[in-house]
mmCIF file of C-alpha atoms and ligand atoms in Angstrom:
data_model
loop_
_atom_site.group_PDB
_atom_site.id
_atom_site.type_symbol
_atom_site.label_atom_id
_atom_site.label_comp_id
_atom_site.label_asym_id
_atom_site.label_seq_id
_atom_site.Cartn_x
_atom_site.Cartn_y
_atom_site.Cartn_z
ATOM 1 C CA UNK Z 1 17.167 11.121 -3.948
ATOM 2 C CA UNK Z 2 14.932 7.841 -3.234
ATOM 3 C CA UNK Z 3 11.779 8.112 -1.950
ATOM 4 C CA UNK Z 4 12.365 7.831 1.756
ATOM 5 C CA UNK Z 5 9.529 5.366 3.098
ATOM 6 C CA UNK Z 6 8.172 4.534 6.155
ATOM 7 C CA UNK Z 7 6.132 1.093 6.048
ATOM 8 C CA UNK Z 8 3.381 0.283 8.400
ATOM 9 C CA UNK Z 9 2.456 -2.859 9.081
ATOM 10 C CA UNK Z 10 0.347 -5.435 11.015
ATOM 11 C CA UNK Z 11 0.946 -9.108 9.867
ATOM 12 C CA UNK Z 12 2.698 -10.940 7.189
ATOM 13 C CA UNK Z 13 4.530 -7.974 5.134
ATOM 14 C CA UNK Z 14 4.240 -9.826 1.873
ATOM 15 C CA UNK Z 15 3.347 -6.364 0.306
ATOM 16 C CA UNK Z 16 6.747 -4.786 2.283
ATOM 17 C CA UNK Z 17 8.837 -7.894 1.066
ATOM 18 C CA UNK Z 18 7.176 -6.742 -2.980
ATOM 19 C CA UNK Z 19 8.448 -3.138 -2.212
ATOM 20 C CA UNK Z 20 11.824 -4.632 -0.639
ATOM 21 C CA UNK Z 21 12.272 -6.618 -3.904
ATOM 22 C CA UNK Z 22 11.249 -3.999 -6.284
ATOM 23 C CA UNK Z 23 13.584 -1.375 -4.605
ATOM 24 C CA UNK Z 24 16.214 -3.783 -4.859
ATOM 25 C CA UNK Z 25 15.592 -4.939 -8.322
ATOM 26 C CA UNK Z 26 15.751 -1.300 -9.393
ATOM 27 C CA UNK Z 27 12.807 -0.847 -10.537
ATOM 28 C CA UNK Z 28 11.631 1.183 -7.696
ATOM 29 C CA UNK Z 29 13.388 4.259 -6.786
ATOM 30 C CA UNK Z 30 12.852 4.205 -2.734
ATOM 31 C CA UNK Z 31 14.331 3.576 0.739
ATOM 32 C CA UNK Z 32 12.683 1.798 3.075
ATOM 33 C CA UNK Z 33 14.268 3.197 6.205
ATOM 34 C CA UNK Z 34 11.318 2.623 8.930
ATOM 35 C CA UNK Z 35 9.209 -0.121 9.370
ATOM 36 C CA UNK Z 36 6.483 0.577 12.316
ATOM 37 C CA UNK Z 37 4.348 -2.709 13.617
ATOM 38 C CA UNK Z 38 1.613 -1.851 15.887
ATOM 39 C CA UNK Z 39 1.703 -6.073 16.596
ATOM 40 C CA UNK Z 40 4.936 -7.662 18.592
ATOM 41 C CA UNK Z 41 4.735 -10.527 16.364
ATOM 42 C CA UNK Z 42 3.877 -9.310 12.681
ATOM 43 C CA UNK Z 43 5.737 -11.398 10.503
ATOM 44 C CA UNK Z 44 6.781 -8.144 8.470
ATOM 45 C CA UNK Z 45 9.046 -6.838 11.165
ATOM 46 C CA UNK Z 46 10.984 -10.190 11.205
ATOM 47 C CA UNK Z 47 11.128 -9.293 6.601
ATOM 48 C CA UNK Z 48 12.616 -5.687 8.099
ATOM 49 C CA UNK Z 49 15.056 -6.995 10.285
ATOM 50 C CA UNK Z 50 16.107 -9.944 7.805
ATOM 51 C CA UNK Z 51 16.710 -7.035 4.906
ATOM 52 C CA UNK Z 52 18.602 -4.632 7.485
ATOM 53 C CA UNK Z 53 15.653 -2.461 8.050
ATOM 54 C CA UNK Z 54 15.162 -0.021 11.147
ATOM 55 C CA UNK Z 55 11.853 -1.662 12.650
ATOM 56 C CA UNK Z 56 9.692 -0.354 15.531
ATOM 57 C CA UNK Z 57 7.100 -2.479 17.535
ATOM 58 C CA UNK Z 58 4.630 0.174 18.775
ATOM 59 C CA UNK Z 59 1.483 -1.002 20.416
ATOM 60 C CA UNK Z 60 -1.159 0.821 20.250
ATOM 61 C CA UNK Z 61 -2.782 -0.696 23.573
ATOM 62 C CA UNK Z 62 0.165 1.583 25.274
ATOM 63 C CA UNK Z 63 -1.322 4.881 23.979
ATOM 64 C CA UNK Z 64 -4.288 6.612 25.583
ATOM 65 C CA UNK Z 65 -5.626 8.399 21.926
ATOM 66 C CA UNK Z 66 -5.423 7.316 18.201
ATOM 67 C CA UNK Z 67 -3.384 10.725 18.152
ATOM 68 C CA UNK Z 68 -0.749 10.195 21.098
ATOM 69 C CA UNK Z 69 -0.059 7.081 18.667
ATOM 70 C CA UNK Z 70 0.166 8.360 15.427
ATOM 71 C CA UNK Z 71 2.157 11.585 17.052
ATOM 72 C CA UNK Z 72 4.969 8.527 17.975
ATOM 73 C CA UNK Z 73 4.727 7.299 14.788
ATOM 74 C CA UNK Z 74 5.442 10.954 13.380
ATOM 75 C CA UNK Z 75 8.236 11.376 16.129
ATOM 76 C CA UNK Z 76 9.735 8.107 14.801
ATOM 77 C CA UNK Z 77 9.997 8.073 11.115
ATOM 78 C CA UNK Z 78 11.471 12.175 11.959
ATOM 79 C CA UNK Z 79 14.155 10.040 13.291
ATOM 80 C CA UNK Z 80 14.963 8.043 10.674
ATOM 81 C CA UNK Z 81 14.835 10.416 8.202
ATOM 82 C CA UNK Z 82 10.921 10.001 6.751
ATOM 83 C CA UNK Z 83 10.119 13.822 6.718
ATOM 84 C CA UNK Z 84 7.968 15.720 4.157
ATOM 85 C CA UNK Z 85 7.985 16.661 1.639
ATOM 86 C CA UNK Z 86 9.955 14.287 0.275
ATOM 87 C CA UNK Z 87 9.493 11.571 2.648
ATOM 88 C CA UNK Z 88 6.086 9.146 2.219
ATOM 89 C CA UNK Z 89 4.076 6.681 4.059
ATOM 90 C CA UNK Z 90 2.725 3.410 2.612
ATOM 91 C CA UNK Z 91 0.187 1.320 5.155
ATOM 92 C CA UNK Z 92 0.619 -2.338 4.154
ATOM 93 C CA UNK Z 93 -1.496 -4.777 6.220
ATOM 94 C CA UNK Z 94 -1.789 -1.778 8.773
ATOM 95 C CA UNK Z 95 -4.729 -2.488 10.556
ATOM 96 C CA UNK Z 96 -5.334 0.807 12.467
ATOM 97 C CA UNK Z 97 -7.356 3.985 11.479
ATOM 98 C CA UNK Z 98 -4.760 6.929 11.096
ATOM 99 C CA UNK Z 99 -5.669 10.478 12.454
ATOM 100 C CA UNK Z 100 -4.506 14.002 10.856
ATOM 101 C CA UNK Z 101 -1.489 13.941 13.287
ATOM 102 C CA UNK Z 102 -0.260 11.596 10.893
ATOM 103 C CA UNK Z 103 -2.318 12.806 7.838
ATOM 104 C CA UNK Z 104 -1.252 16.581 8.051
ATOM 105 C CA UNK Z 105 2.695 15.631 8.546
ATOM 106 C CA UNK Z 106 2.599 13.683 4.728
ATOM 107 C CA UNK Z 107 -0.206 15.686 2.747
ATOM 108 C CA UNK Z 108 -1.252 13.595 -0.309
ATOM 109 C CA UNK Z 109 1.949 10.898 0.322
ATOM 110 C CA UNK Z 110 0.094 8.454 3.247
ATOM 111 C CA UNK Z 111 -0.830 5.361 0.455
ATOM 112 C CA UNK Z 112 -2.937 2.346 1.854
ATOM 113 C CA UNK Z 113 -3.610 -1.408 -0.096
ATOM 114 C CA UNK Z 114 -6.726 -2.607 0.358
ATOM 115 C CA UNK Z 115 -7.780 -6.025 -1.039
ATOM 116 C CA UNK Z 116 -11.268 -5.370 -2.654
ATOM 117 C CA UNK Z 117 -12.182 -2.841 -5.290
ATOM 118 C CA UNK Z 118 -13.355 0.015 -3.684
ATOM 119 C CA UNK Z 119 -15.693 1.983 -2.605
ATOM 120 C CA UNK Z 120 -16.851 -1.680 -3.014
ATOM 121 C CA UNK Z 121 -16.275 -4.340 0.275
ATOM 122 C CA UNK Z 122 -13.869 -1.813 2.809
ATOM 123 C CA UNK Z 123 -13.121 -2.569 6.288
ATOM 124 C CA UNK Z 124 -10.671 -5.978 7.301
ATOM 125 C CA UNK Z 125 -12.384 -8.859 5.128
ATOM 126 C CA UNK Z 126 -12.606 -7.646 1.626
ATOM 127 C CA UNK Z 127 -11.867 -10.309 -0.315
ATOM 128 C CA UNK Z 128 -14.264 -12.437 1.672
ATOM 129 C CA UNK Z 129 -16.880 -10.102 2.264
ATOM 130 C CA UNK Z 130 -16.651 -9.905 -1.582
ATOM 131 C CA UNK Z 131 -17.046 -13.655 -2.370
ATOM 132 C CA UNK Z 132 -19.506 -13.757 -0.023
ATOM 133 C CA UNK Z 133 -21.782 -11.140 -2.102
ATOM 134 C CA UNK Z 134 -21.240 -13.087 -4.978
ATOM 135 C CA UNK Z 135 -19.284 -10.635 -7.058
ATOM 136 C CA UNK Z 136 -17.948 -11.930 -10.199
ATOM 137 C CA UNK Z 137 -15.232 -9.373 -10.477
ATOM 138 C CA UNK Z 138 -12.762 -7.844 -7.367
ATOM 139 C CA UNK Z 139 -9.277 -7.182 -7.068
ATOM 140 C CA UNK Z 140 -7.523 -4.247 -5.096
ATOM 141 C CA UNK Z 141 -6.713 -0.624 -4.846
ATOM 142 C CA UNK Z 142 -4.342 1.840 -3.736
ATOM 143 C CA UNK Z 143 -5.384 4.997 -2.938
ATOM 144 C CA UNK Z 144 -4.401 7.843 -0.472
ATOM 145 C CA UNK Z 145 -5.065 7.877 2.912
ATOM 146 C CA UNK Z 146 -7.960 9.955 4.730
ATOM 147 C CA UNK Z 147 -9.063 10.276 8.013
ATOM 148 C CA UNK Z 148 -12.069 7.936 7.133
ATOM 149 C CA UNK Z 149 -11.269 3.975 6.748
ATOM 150 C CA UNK Z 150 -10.850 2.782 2.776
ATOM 151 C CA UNK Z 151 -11.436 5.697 1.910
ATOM 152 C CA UNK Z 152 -9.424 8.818 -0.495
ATOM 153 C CA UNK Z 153 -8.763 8.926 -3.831
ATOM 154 C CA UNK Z 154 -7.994 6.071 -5.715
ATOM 155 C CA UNK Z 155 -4.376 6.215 -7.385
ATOM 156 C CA UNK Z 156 -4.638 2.551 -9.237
ATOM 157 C CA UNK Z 157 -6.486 -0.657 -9.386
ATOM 158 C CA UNK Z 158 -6.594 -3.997 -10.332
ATOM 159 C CA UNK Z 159 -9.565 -6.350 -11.234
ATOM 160 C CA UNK Z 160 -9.440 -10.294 -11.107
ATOM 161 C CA UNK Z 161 -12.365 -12.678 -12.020
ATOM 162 C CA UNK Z 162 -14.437 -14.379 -9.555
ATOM 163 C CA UNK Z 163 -15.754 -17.899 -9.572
ATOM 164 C CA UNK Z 164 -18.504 -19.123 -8.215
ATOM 165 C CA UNK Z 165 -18.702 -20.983 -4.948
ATOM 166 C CA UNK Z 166 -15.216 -18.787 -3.981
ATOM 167 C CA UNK Z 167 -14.685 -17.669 -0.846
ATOM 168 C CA UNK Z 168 -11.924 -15.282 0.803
ATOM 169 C CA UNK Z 169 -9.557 -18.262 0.732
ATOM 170 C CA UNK Z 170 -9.491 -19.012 -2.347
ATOM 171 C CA UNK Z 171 -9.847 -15.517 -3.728
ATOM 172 C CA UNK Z 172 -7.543 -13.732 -1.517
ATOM 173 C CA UNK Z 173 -4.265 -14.768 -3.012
ATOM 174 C CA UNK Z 174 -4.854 -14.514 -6.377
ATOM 175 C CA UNK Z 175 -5.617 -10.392 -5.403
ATOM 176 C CA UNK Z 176 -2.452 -10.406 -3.271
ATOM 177 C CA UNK Z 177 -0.595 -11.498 -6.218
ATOM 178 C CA UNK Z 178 -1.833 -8.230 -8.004
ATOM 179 C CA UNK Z 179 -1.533 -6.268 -5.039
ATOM 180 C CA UNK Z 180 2.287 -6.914 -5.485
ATOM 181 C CA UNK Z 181 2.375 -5.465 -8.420
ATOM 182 C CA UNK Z 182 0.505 -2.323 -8.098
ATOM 183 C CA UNK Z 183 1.503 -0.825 -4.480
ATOM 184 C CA UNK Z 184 5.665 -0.581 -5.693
ATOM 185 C CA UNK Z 185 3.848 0.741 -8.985
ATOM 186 C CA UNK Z 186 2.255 3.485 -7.576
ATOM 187 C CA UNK Z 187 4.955 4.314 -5.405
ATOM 188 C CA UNK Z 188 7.304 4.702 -8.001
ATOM 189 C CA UNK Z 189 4.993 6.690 -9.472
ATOM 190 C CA UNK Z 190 5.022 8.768 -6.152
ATOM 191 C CA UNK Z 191 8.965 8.475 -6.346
ATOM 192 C CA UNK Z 192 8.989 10.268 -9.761
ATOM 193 C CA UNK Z 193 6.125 13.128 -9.010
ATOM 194 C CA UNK Z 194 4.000 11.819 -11.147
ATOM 195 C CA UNK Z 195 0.834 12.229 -9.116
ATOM 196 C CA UNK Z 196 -1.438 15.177 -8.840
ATOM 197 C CA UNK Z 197 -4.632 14.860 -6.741
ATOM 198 C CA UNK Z 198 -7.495 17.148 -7.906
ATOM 199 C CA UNK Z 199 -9.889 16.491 -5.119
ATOM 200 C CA UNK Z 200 -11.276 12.467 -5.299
ATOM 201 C CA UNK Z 201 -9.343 12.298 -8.458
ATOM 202 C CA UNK Z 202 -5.272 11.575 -8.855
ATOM 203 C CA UNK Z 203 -4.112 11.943 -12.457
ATOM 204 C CA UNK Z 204 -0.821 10.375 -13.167
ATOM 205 C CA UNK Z 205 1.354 11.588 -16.043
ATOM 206 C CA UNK Z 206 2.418 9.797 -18.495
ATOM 207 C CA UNK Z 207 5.537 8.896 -17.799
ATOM 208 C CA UNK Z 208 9.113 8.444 -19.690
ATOM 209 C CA UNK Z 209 8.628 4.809 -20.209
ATOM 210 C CA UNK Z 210 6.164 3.512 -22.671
ATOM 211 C CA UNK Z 211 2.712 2.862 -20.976
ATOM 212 C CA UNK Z 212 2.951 -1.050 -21.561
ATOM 213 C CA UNK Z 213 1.723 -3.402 -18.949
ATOM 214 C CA UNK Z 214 5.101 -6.714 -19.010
ATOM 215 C CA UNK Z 215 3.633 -9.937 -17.286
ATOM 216 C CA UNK Z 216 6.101 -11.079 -14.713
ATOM 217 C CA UNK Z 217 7.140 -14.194 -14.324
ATOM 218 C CA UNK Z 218 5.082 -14.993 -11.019
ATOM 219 C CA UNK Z 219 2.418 -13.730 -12.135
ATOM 220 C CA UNK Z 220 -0.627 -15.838 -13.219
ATOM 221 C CA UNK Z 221 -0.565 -16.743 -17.079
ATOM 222 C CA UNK Z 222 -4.263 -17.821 -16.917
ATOM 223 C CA UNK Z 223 -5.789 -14.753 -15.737
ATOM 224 C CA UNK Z 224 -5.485 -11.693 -17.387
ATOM 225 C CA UNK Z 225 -5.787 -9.175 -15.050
ATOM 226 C CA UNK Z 226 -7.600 -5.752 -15.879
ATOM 227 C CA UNK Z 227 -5.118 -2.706 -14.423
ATOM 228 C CA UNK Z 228 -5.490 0.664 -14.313
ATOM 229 C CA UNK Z 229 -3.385 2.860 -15.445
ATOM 230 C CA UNK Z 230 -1.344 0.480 -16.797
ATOM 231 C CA UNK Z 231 1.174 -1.437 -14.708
ATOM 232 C CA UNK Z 232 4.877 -0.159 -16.408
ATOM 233 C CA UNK Z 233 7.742 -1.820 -17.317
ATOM 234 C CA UNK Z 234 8.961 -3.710 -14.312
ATOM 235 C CA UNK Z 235 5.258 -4.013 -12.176
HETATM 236 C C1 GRF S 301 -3.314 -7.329 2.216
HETATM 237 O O1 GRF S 301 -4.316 -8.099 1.624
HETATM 238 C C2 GRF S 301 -3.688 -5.869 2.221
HETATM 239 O O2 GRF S 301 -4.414 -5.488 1.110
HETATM 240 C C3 GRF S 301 -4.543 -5.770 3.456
HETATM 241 O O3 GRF S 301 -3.909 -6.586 4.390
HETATM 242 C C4 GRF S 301 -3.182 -7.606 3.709
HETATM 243 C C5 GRF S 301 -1.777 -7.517 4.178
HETATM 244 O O4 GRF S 301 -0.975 -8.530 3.677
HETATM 245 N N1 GRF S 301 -4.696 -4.387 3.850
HETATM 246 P P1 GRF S 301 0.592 -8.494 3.938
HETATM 247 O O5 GRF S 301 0.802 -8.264 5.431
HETATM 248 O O6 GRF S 301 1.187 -7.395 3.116
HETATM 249 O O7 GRF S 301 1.078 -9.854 3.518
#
């Protein structure tokens, strides 16, 4: 069976549309069948709806407790057919802290993207919080969700250089670029039970296909980009 997903979002979806395109390119085994927006406007509900996608526009301004919210959020992806163990959740641009009513229904399979290296540069402005510092190397993780923010073991990440004088504008696309690649990537990973977490560490198994990182064609020919583990054949 796919990996039944349920994608939260808060703004653009440009990491739901790389997971829409992956899934549909076959080179991700998963179903997107939920896609919860705590924002009436998020760009990423309008991606949903344009790929046939069951969307929900929950705000969280309606609920009295982080945990009244996430309970509807449980409640909803029940619905569409998101239910553990199989099922998984994947925040992408969610902006919101998530609480154990969420945590404790998907043990180990709640996945965040954050664009910044961490423990390095958490919270909303990574990638310029990271220029800023004067860094000369970021990029972005994914890693399981905890009840803390940017924080639980880290499944993958990916490095890009940093010049100086950069700020978060400049920076911030070139690591959105990567974080296309390595969110579908570790969800197919997820998708194939390939992922063990041994307290702050996930090991992932060497899988079927030869560990060989392909560059796509969007991606940019310029900079190599450090990844680890290895991106697979079709990241
Ligand atoms: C990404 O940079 C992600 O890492 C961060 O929020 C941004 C969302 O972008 N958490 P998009 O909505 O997927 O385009």
């Amino acid at each position: 069976m796919a990996l039944p997903l349920a994608v939260l979002v808060s703004g653009g979806g440009s990491n739901l549309q790389s997971i829409i395109d992956r899934i549909e390119e076959g080179s991700l085994d998963a179903e997107v069948r939920l896609v919860i927006s705590n924002k009436a406007g998020a760009y990423g509900i309008t991606r949903a709806r344009n790929n046939g996608i069951p969307t929900k526009v929950m705000s969280h301004k309606d609920y009295a407790s982080r945990e009244a919210f996430d309970r509807d959020m449980v409640a909803a992806m029940r619905e569409h057919g998101v239910i553990a163990p199989e099922g998984a959740v994947v925040m992408a641009g969610f902006m919101r802290i998530v609480t154990p009513e969420l945590l404790d229904a998907f043990p180990n399979r709640v996945m965040n993207i954050h664009p910044a290296l961490l423990p390095s540069f958490p919270g909303i402005h990574g990638q310029g919080d990271a220029a800023e510092y004067g860094v000369r190397i970021s990029g972005c993780t994914v890693h399981f969700v905890d009840e803390k923010m940017d924080n639980g073991p880290i499944i993958i990440q990916a490095a890009v250089p940093v010049q100086a004088g950069e700020d978060g504008d400049s920076l911030g696309p070139r690591i959105l670029k990567l974080e296309h690649r390595i969110l579908p990537q570790a969800l197919q990973w997820l998708a194939e039970e390939r992922l063990t977490v041994d307290g702050r560490h996930v090991h992932v198994k060497v899988g079927p296909k030869p560990l060989a990182a392909q560059p796509r064609a969007d991606s940019e020919p310029s900079a190599p980009a450090l990844v680890w583990p290895p991106l697979e054949e079709g990241f």
